[in-house]
Coordinates of C-alpha atoms and ligand atoms in Angstrom, one line a residue:
M1 CA 28.9 -23.4 6.5
Q2 CA 26.5 -26.2 5.5
N3 CA 24.5 -25.8 8.8
N4 CA 22.5 -22.7 8.1
I5 CA 18.9 -22.4 9.1
L6 CA 16.3 -20.8 6.9
V7 CA 13.9 -19.0 9.3
I8 CA 10.4 -18.4 7.9
N9 CA 7.7 -16.3 9.5
C10 CA 4.6 -16.4 7.4
G11 CA 1.7 -14.1 7.7
S12 CA -1.6 -14.1 5.7
S13 CA -0.2 -11.7 3.1
S14 CA 3.5 -11.7 3.9
L15 CA 6.5 -14.0 4.3
K16 CA 9.5 -12.9 6.2
F17 CA 12.7 -15.0 5.9
S18 CA 16.3 -15.1 6.9
L19 CA 19.1 -17.5 6.3
M20 CA 21.2 -17.7 9.5
N21 CA 24.1 -19.2 11.2
P22 CA 22.3 -20.7 14.2
V23 CA 25.4 -20.7 16.4
N24 CA 26.3 -17.0 16.2
G25 CA 23.2 -15.5 14.8
Q26 CA 25.0 -14.2 11.7
I27 CA 22.5 -13.3 9.0
I28 CA 23.6 -14.5 5.5
L29 CA 20.5 -13.3 3.7
A30 CA 17.2 -11.8 4.8
G31 CA 14.1 -10.5 3.2
L32 CA 10.4 -10.1 2.9
A33 CA 7.7 -11.0 0.4
E34 CA 4.7 -8.7 1.0
C35 CA 1.3 -7.8 -0.5
L36 CA 1.0 -11.5 -1.4
L37 CA -2.3 -12.5 -3.0
T38 CA -2.5 -9.1 -4.6
A39 CA -1.2 -7.7 -7.9
E40 CA 1.3 -5.6 -5.9
A41 CA 3.1 -8.7 -4.5
V42 CA 6.8 -8.0 -4.2
I43 CA 9.8 -9.8 -2.8
T44 CA 12.8 -8.0 -1.3
I45 CA 16.1 -9.7 -0.6
K46 CA 19.0 -8.2 1.3
H47 CA 22.2 -10.1 0.6
Q48 CA 25.9 -9.0 0.7
E49 CA 25.1 -5.4 1.4
K50 CA 22.8 -5.3 -1.7
K51 CA 19.0 -5.1 -1.7
I52 CA 16.9 -6.3 -4.6
S53 CA 13.1 -5.9 -5.0
I54 CA 11.3 -7.9 -7.6
A55 CA 7.5 -8.0 -8.4
L56 CA 6.2 -11.5 -8.1
S57 CA 4.3 -13.1 -10.9
D58 CA 0.8 -14.5 -11.0
P59 CA -0.5 -16.3 -8.7
F60 CA 1.4 -13.9 -6.3
D61 CA 1.2 -16.4 -3.4
H62 CA 3.4 -17.9 -0.7
E63 CA 4.5 -20.7 -2.9
V64 CA 5.6 -18.4 -5.6
A65 CA 7.5 -16.3 -3.0
I66 CA 9.3 -19.4 -1.7
K67 CA 10.1 -20.6 -5.2
F68 CA 11.7 -17.3 -6.0
L69 CA 13.7 -17.5 -2.8
V70 CA 14.9 -21.0 -3.6
D71 CA 15.9 -20.0 -7.2
Y72 CA 17.9 -17.1 -5.6
L73 CA 19.6 -19.5 -3.1
T74 CA 20.4 -21.9 -5.9
E75 CA 21.9 -19.2 -8.1
H76 CA 24.1 -18.0 -5.3
Q77 CA 25.2 -21.5 -4.3
L78 CA 23.4 -21.2 -0.9
K79 CA 20.7 -23.8 -1.3
K80 CA 22.9 -26.6 -0.2
S81 CA 23.9 -24.7 3.0
V82 CA 20.3 -24.9 4.2
Y83 CA 20.5 -27.6 7.0
A84 CA 16.9 -27.1 8.1
I85 CA 13.9 -24.7 8.0
G86 CA 12.6 -23.2 11.2
H87 CA 9.0 -21.9 11.2
R88 CA 7.5 -19.4 13.6
V89 CA 4.1 -20.8 14.4
V90 CA 1.9 -18.6 16.5
H91 CA -0.3 -21.1 18.4
G92 CA 0.8 -24.4 19.8
G93 CA -2.0 -24.7 22.4
E94 CA -1.2 -27.0 25.4
K95 CA 0.2 -29.6 23.1
Y96 CA 3.5 -27.9 22.1
S97 CA 5.9 -26.5 24.7
Q98 CA 9.0 -27.5 22.8
P99 CA 10.5 -27.0 19.3
T100 CA 8.8 -29.7 17.2
L101 CA 9.9 -31.6 14.1
I102 CA 7.1 -31.1 11.6
D103 CA 5.3 -34.2 10.2
E104 CA 1.8 -34.9 9.0
D105 CA 0.4 -35.1 12.6
V106 CA 2.0 -31.8 13.6
K107 CA 0.5 -30.2 10.5
I108 CA -3.0 -31.5 11.5
S109 CA -2.5 -30.2 15.0
I110 CA -1.5 -26.7 13.7
E111 CA -4.6 -26.7 11.5
Q112 CA -6.8 -27.8 14.5
L113 CA -5.3 -25.0 16.6
S114 CA -6.5 -22.5 14.0
K115 CA -9.6 -22.3 16.1
L116 CA -7.6 -20.4 18.7
A117 CA -5.5 -18.3 16.2
P118 CA -7.6 -18.0 13.0
L119 CA -5.5 -15.1 11.6
H120 CA -2.2 -16.7 12.2
N121 CA -2.0 -20.5 12.2
P122 CA -3.5 -21.0 8.7
A123 CA -0.9 -18.6 7.3
N124 CA 1.9 -20.4 9.2
L125 CA 0.7 -23.7 7.7
Q126 CA 0.7 -22.2 4.2
G127 CA 4.4 -21.3 4.8
I128 CA 5.2 -24.9 5.9
Q129 CA 3.5 -26.4 2.9
A130 CA 5.1 -24.1 0.5
A131 CA 8.6 -24.8 2.0
E132 CA 7.9 -28.5 1.9
K133 CA 7.2 -28.4 -1.8
A134 CA 10.3 -26.3 -2.5
F135 CA 12.8 -28.0 -0.2
K136 CA 11.5 -31.6 -0.4
Q137 CA 13.7 -33.6 2.1
T138 CA 15.0 -30.7 4.2
P139 CA 13.7 -31.1 7.8
Q140 CA 11.3 -28.5 9.1
V141 CA 10.8 -27.5 12.7
A142 CA 8.0 -25.5 14.3
I143 CA 8.8 -23.0 17.0
F144 CA 5.7 -21.9 18.8
D145 CA 5.1 -18.4 20.1
T146 CA 3.1 -19.8 23.0
A147 CA 5.6 -22.5 24.0
F148 CA 7.6 -20.4 26.5
H149 CA 4.5 -19.6 28.5
Q150 CA 3.5 -23.3 28.9
T151 CA 5.3 -23.2 32.3
M152 CA 2.6 -20.8 33.7
P153 CA 0.8 -22.2 36.8
K154 CA -3.0 -22.8 36.7
K155 CA -3.6 -19.7 38.9
S156 CA -2.1 -17.6 36.1
Y157 CA -3.6 -19.2 33.0
L158 CA -7.1 -19.9 34.1
Y159 CA -9.9 -17.4 33.8
G160 CA -12.6 -17.0 36.4
L161 CA -15.1 -18.8 34.1
P162 CA -17.0 -22.0 34.5
Y163 CA -14.3 -24.7 34.6
H164 CA -15.8 -26.8 31.8
F165 CA -14.9 -24.1 29.2
Y166 CA -11.2 -24.9 29.9
Q167 CA -11.7 -28.6 30.2
D168 CA -13.9 -28.9 27.0
H169 CA -12.7 -26.1 24.9
G170 CA -9.2 -25.1 26.0
I171 CA -10.3 -21.6 27.0
R172 CA -7.4 -20.2 29.0
K173 CA -4.6 -17.8 28.8
Y174 CA -1.8 -19.0 26.4
G175 CA 0.3 -15.8 25.9
F176 CA 2.3 -14.9 22.8
H177 CA 5.7 -13.3 22.0
G178 CA 7.3 -16.2 23.8
T179 CA 10.4 -16.4 21.7
S180 CA 11.0 -12.7 22.2
H181 CA 10.6 -12.8 26.0
Y182 CA 12.9 -15.9 26.1
F183 CA 15.6 -14.2 24.0
V184 CA 15.8 -11.0 26.0
C185 CA 15.7 -12.8 29.3
K186 CA 18.6 -15.0 28.2
E187 CA 20.5 -11.8 27.2
A188 CA 19.8 -10.2 30.6
A189 CA 21.0 -13.4 32.3
T190 CA 24.3 -13.1 30.4
M191 CA 24.6 -9.5 31.5
L192 CA 23.9 -10.6 35.1
K193 CA 26.5 -13.3 34.7
K194 CA 24.2 -16.0 36.1
P195 CA 22.2 -18.8 34.6
I196 CA 18.8 -17.9 33.4
E197 CA 17.4 -20.5 35.9
Q198 CA 18.5 -18.1 38.7
C199 CA 17.0 -14.9 37.2
N200 CA 13.7 -13.1 38.2
I201 CA 12.8 -10.7 35.5
I202 CA 9.8 -8.8 34.1
S203 CA 10.0 -8.3 30.4
A204 CA 8.0 -5.8 28.4
H205 CA 7.8 -6.4 24.6
L206 CA 6.3 -3.2 23.2
G207 CA 5.8 -3.2 19.4
N208 CA 2.6 -3.0 17.5
G209 CA 1.5 -5.9 19.7
C210 CA 2.5 -5.5 23.3
S211 CA 3.0 -7.9 26.2
V212 CA 4.5 -8.1 29.7
T213 CA 5.8 -11.3 31.1
A214 CA 6.9 -12.4 34.6
V215 CA 9.9 -14.7 34.4
K216 CA 10.7 -16.5 37.6
Q217 CA 13.9 -18.5 37.8
G218 CA 14.0 -18.5 34.0
K219 CA 10.4 -19.7 33.5
S220 CA 7.3 -17.7 32.4
V221 CA 4.9 -17.6 35.3
D222 CA 2.5 -15.0 34.0
T223 CA 2.0 -13.0 30.8
S224 CA -0.4 -10.3 29.8
L225 CA -1.7 -11.6 26.4
G226 CA -4.4 -14.3 26.8
L227 CA -6.4 -16.8 24.8
T228 CA -6.0 -14.3 22.0
P229 CA -3.6 -11.3 21.5
L230 CA -6.3 -8.9 22.7
E231 CA -5.8 -9.2 26.5
G232 CA -3.5 -7.2 28.6
V233 CA -1.9 -3.8 28.0
M234 CA -3.1 -1.3 25.4
M235 CA -1.4 -1.8 22.0
G236 CA -1.1 -0.1 18.6
T237 CA -4.6 -0.9 17.4
R238 CA -5.8 -3.3 20.1
S239 CA -7.6 -2.2 23.2
G240 CA -6.0 -4.6 25.7
D241 CA -8.1 -5.2 28.9
I242 CA -11.6 -3.7 29.0
D243 CA -14.6 -4.6 31.0
A244 CA -16.1 -7.5 29.0
G245 CA -19.5 -5.8 29.6
V246 CA -18.4 -3.1 27.1
I247 CA -19.0 -5.7 24.4
F248 CA -22.6 -6.4 25.4
H249 CA -23.2 -2.6 25.7
L250 CA -21.9 -2.0 22.2
V251 CA -24.0 -4.9 20.8
E252 CA -27.2 -4.6 22.8
Q253 CA -27.4 -0.8 23.5
L254 CA -25.6 0.7 20.5
G255 CA -26.5 -1.8 17.8
Y256 CA -23.0 -2.9 16.7
S257 CA -22.7 -6.3 15.2
L258 CA -20.2 -8.8 16.8
E259 CA -18.0 -8.6 13.7
E260 CA -17.9 -4.8 14.0
V261 CA -17.0 -5.0 17.7
N262 CA -14.3 -7.5 16.9
N263 CA -12.9 -5.1 14.3
I264 CA -13.1 -2.1 16.7
L265 CA -11.3 -3.9 19.5
N266 CA -8.6 -5.4 17.3
K267 CA -8.0 -2.8 14.6
K268 CA -9.4 0.5 15.7
S269 CA -8.5 0.8 19.4
G270 CA -5.3 1.2 21.3
L271 CA -2.9 4.1 20.4
L272 CA -4.8 4.6 17.1
G273 CA -8.3 4.7 18.8
V274 CA -7.4 7.1 21.5
S275 CA -5.0 9.4 19.5
Q276 CA -7.4 9.4 16.5
L277 CA -4.2 9.9 14.5
S278 CA -2.1 6.8 14.1
N279 CA -1.0 3.5 15.6
D280 CA 2.6 4.5 15.0
C281 CA 4.2 5.6 18.3
R282 CA 6.6 8.0 16.5
T283 CA 3.7 9.9 14.9
I284 CA 1.9 10.2 18.2
E285 CA 5.0 11.3 20.1
E286 CA 5.6 14.0 17.5
A287 CA 2.0 15.2 17.7
A288 CA 2.1 15.2 21.5
S289 CA 5.2 17.3 21.5
N290 CA 3.3 19.8 19.3
G291 CA 0.5 20.0 21.8
N292 CA -2.0 17.5 20.5
V293 CA -4.2 16.7 23.4
Q294 CA -5.5 13.3 22.2
A295 CA -1.9 12.2 21.3
T296 CA -0.8 13.1 24.8
L297 CA -3.7 11.2 26.3
A298 CA -2.9 8.1 24.2
L299 CA 0.7 8.0 25.5
E300 CA -0.5 8.5 29.1
I301 CA -3.0 5.6 29.0
F302 CA -0.5 3.4 27.1
S303 CA 2.3 4.0 29.6
Y304 CA 0.1 3.8 32.7
R305 CA -1.4 0.5 31.7
I306 CA 2.0 -1.0 31.0
A307 CA 3.4 0.3 34.4
K308 CA 0.3 -1.2 36.1
S309 CA 0.9 -4.6 34.4
I310 CA 4.5 -4.6 35.5
A311 CA 3.6 -3.6 39.0
S312 CA 1.0 -6.3 39.2
F313 CA 3.4 -9.0 38.1
T314 CA 5.8 -8.2 41.0
C315 CA 3.5 -10.3 43.2
N316 CA 5.2 -13.3 41.7
F317 CA 8.6 -12.4 43.3
T318 CA 10.3 -11.9 46.6
S319 CA 13.3 -10.3 44.7
L320 CA 13.6 -8.9 41.2
D321 CA 16.8 -8.8 39.1
G322 CA 15.3 -6.2 36.7
L323 CA 13.0 -5.1 34.0
I324 CA 13.5 -5.4 30.2
F325 CA 12.2 -3.2 27.4
T326 CA 12.2 -4.6 23.9
G327 CA 10.2 -4.4 20.6
G328 CA 10.0 -1.3 18.4
I329 CA 8.7 1.0 21.1
G330 CA 10.7 -0.6 24.0
E331 CA 13.9 -0.5 22.0
N332 CA 13.6 3.1 20.7
S333 CA 11.1 5.3 22.6
M334 CA 13.0 7.0 25.5
F335 CA 9.8 9.0 26.1
I336 CA 7.6 5.9 26.8
R337 CA 10.3 4.2 28.8
S338 CA 10.7 7.4 30.9
L339 CA 6.9 7.7 31.5
I340 CA 6.7 4.0 32.5
L341 CA 9.6 4.1 34.9
S342 CA 8.3 7.3 36.5
Q343 CA 5.3 5.4 37.6
L344 CA 7.3 2.6 39.2
A345 CA 9.3 4.6 41.7
L346 CA 7.9 2.5 44.6
L347 CA 9.6 -0.5 43.1
N348 CA 12.8 1.4 43.1
F349 CA 12.9 2.0 39.3
H350 CA 14.7 5.3 38.6
E351 CA 15.6 6.4 35.1
D352 CA 19.1 7.5 34.2
K353 CA 18.2 10.2 31.7
L354 CA 21.4 10.1 29.8
A355 CA 21.5 6.3 29.5
N356 CA 17.8 6.3 28.4
E357 CA 18.7 8.8 25.6
T358 CA 21.6 6.6 24.6
M359 CA 19.9 3.2 24.4
R360 CA 18.1 3.4 21.1
F361 CA 18.4 2.2 17.6
G362 CA 19.9 -1.2 18.4
K363 CA 22.0 -0.3 21.5
Q364 CA 21.7 -2.5 24.5
G365 CA 22.1 -1.6 28.2
N366 CA 20.9 -0.5 31.6
I367 CA 18.9 2.8 31.6
A368 CA 18.3 2.9 35.4
Q369 CA 20.4 4.8 38.0
S370 CA 23.1 2.8 39.7
D371 CA 21.2 2.4 43.0
S372 CA 18.0 1.6 41.2
T373 CA 16.5 -1.8 40.2
P374 CA 18.1 -2.4 36.8
C375 CA 16.1 -1.7 33.7
W376 CA 17.7 -2.9 30.4
V377 CA 16.9 -2.1 26.8
I378 CA 17.5 -5.3 24.8
P379 CA 16.9 -5.5 21.1
T380 CA 14.9 -8.7 20.5
N381 CA 16.0 -11.3 18.0
E382 CA 13.2 -13.9 17.5
E383 CA 14.8 -15.2 14.3
W384 CA 18.0 -16.2 16.1
V385 CA 16.0 -18.1 18.7
I386 CA 14.1 -19.9 15.9
A387 CA 17.4 -20.8 14.1
E388 CA 19.1 -21.9 17.3
Q389 CA 16.2 -24.0 18.6
T390 CA 15.7 -25.6 15.1
Y391 CA 19.3 -26.6 15.0
Q392 CA 19.3 -27.9 18.6
R393 CA 16.1 -29.9 18.0
L394 CA 17.7 -31.7 15.0
N395 CA 20.9 -32.4 16.8
Q396 CA 18.9 -34.0 19.7
E397 CA 17.6 -36.5 17.2
Q398 CA 21.0 -37.9 16.3
Ligands
ADP1 P1 5.7 -5.5 15.3 O1 5.0 -5.8 16.6 O2 4.9 -5.3 14.1 O3 7.0 -6.3 15.1 P2 7.7 -3.4 16.0 O4 8.3 -4.2 17.1 O5 8.5 -3.2 14.8 O6 6.3 -4.0 15.6 O7 7.3 -2.0 16.7 C1 6.6 -1.1 15.9 C2 6.3 0.1 16.8 O8 7.6 0.7 17.2 C3 5.6 1.3 16.1 O9 4.6 1.8 17.0 C4 6.7 2.3 15.9 O10 6.2 3.6 16.0 C5 7.6 2.1 17.2 N1 8.9 2.7 17.0 C6 9.9 2.4 16.1 N2 10.9 3.3 16.2 C7 10.5 4.2 17.2 C8 11.1 5.4 17.7 N3 12.3 5.8 17.3 N4 10.5 6.0 18.7 C9 9.2 5.6 19.1 N5 8.6 4.5 18.6 C10 9.2 3.8 17.7

């Protein structure tokens, strides 16, 4: 097939890629370049059941990683099959609610939006520039993580702050994980055998970053992540919602610098901060099962805050088709799912224990009892959404 899409997800020190058939989601080749900008930089490519890992040579950067990938594609007669490149871009602000063909203006906008996503947008732009150099005329499309949430009404996305902060500086809730929430809701609609436009769903993406989204008639109407990925439920290393007054207390009474507080809330809190062990849910579950009190507490806070967020989003609906769990924890942790559902009995969520034990490691299905509100485990596939939307965007042009 000459219509493959190369999907690129570029972080500050990593570059994840997959070459995909955008129609059926088949992965032709996938891989990861990691530890970029360090002497340990390495690229791993999985192709035809084989996995190769090669150390990258100086200057160990994104451009070198893409160059290596292009050489590999050329050598295996795959380069000509690349119809277009789809980039995951974290922040599209209010400007981008659709897949967007990348040109000079779009790159400038992505750069300007770095104010709102200083850790992500500059890295995404680096990936775009490196791909441009290597692929020259191949069209590139940006798929924004915020785009799916651009349908939120003002009452959901505005904070109770002086209005001019929104008008003058764009301070509002944007939300993230949009491609993931969109994908799993589309899958749920297929299972419900009705168009997504007729589905009312709450979707919980629980990975290292976590978010809950209310999807009404196929559109995002509220989501837990905010201006930044710090708002909402508790996460692996991020606190989620706290009283904003805690920040003043840490600075004014306890003498922390703003930089330290930023680091504490983003990197030292959440599951890691409470458990004092790890941000990895598996490690914490194991410790909890061996009687570790802090680990048990971390899981209790984590699940309660997610259940509370799900319950609060039900005020958007008069009827609900179901709840979705996705992301590394949502797809695999029967323990967390069970804890969350046990706190949502009033909304008629009742776990089917056997189904909950079964739906793990890539399995998809309902884990609720037959007379309960459905609760599906659905493995996410953001890469496929990026490939599909890139392909569709280019075919719109013609
Ligand atoms: P990211 O947000 O970085 O994409 P993932 O979606 O891969 O993260 O999720 C990572 C989280 O999933 C980690 O906390 C990990 O412990 C958790 N996880 C993965 N497998 C399991 C499992 N079998 N049981 C419990 N948690 C799991």
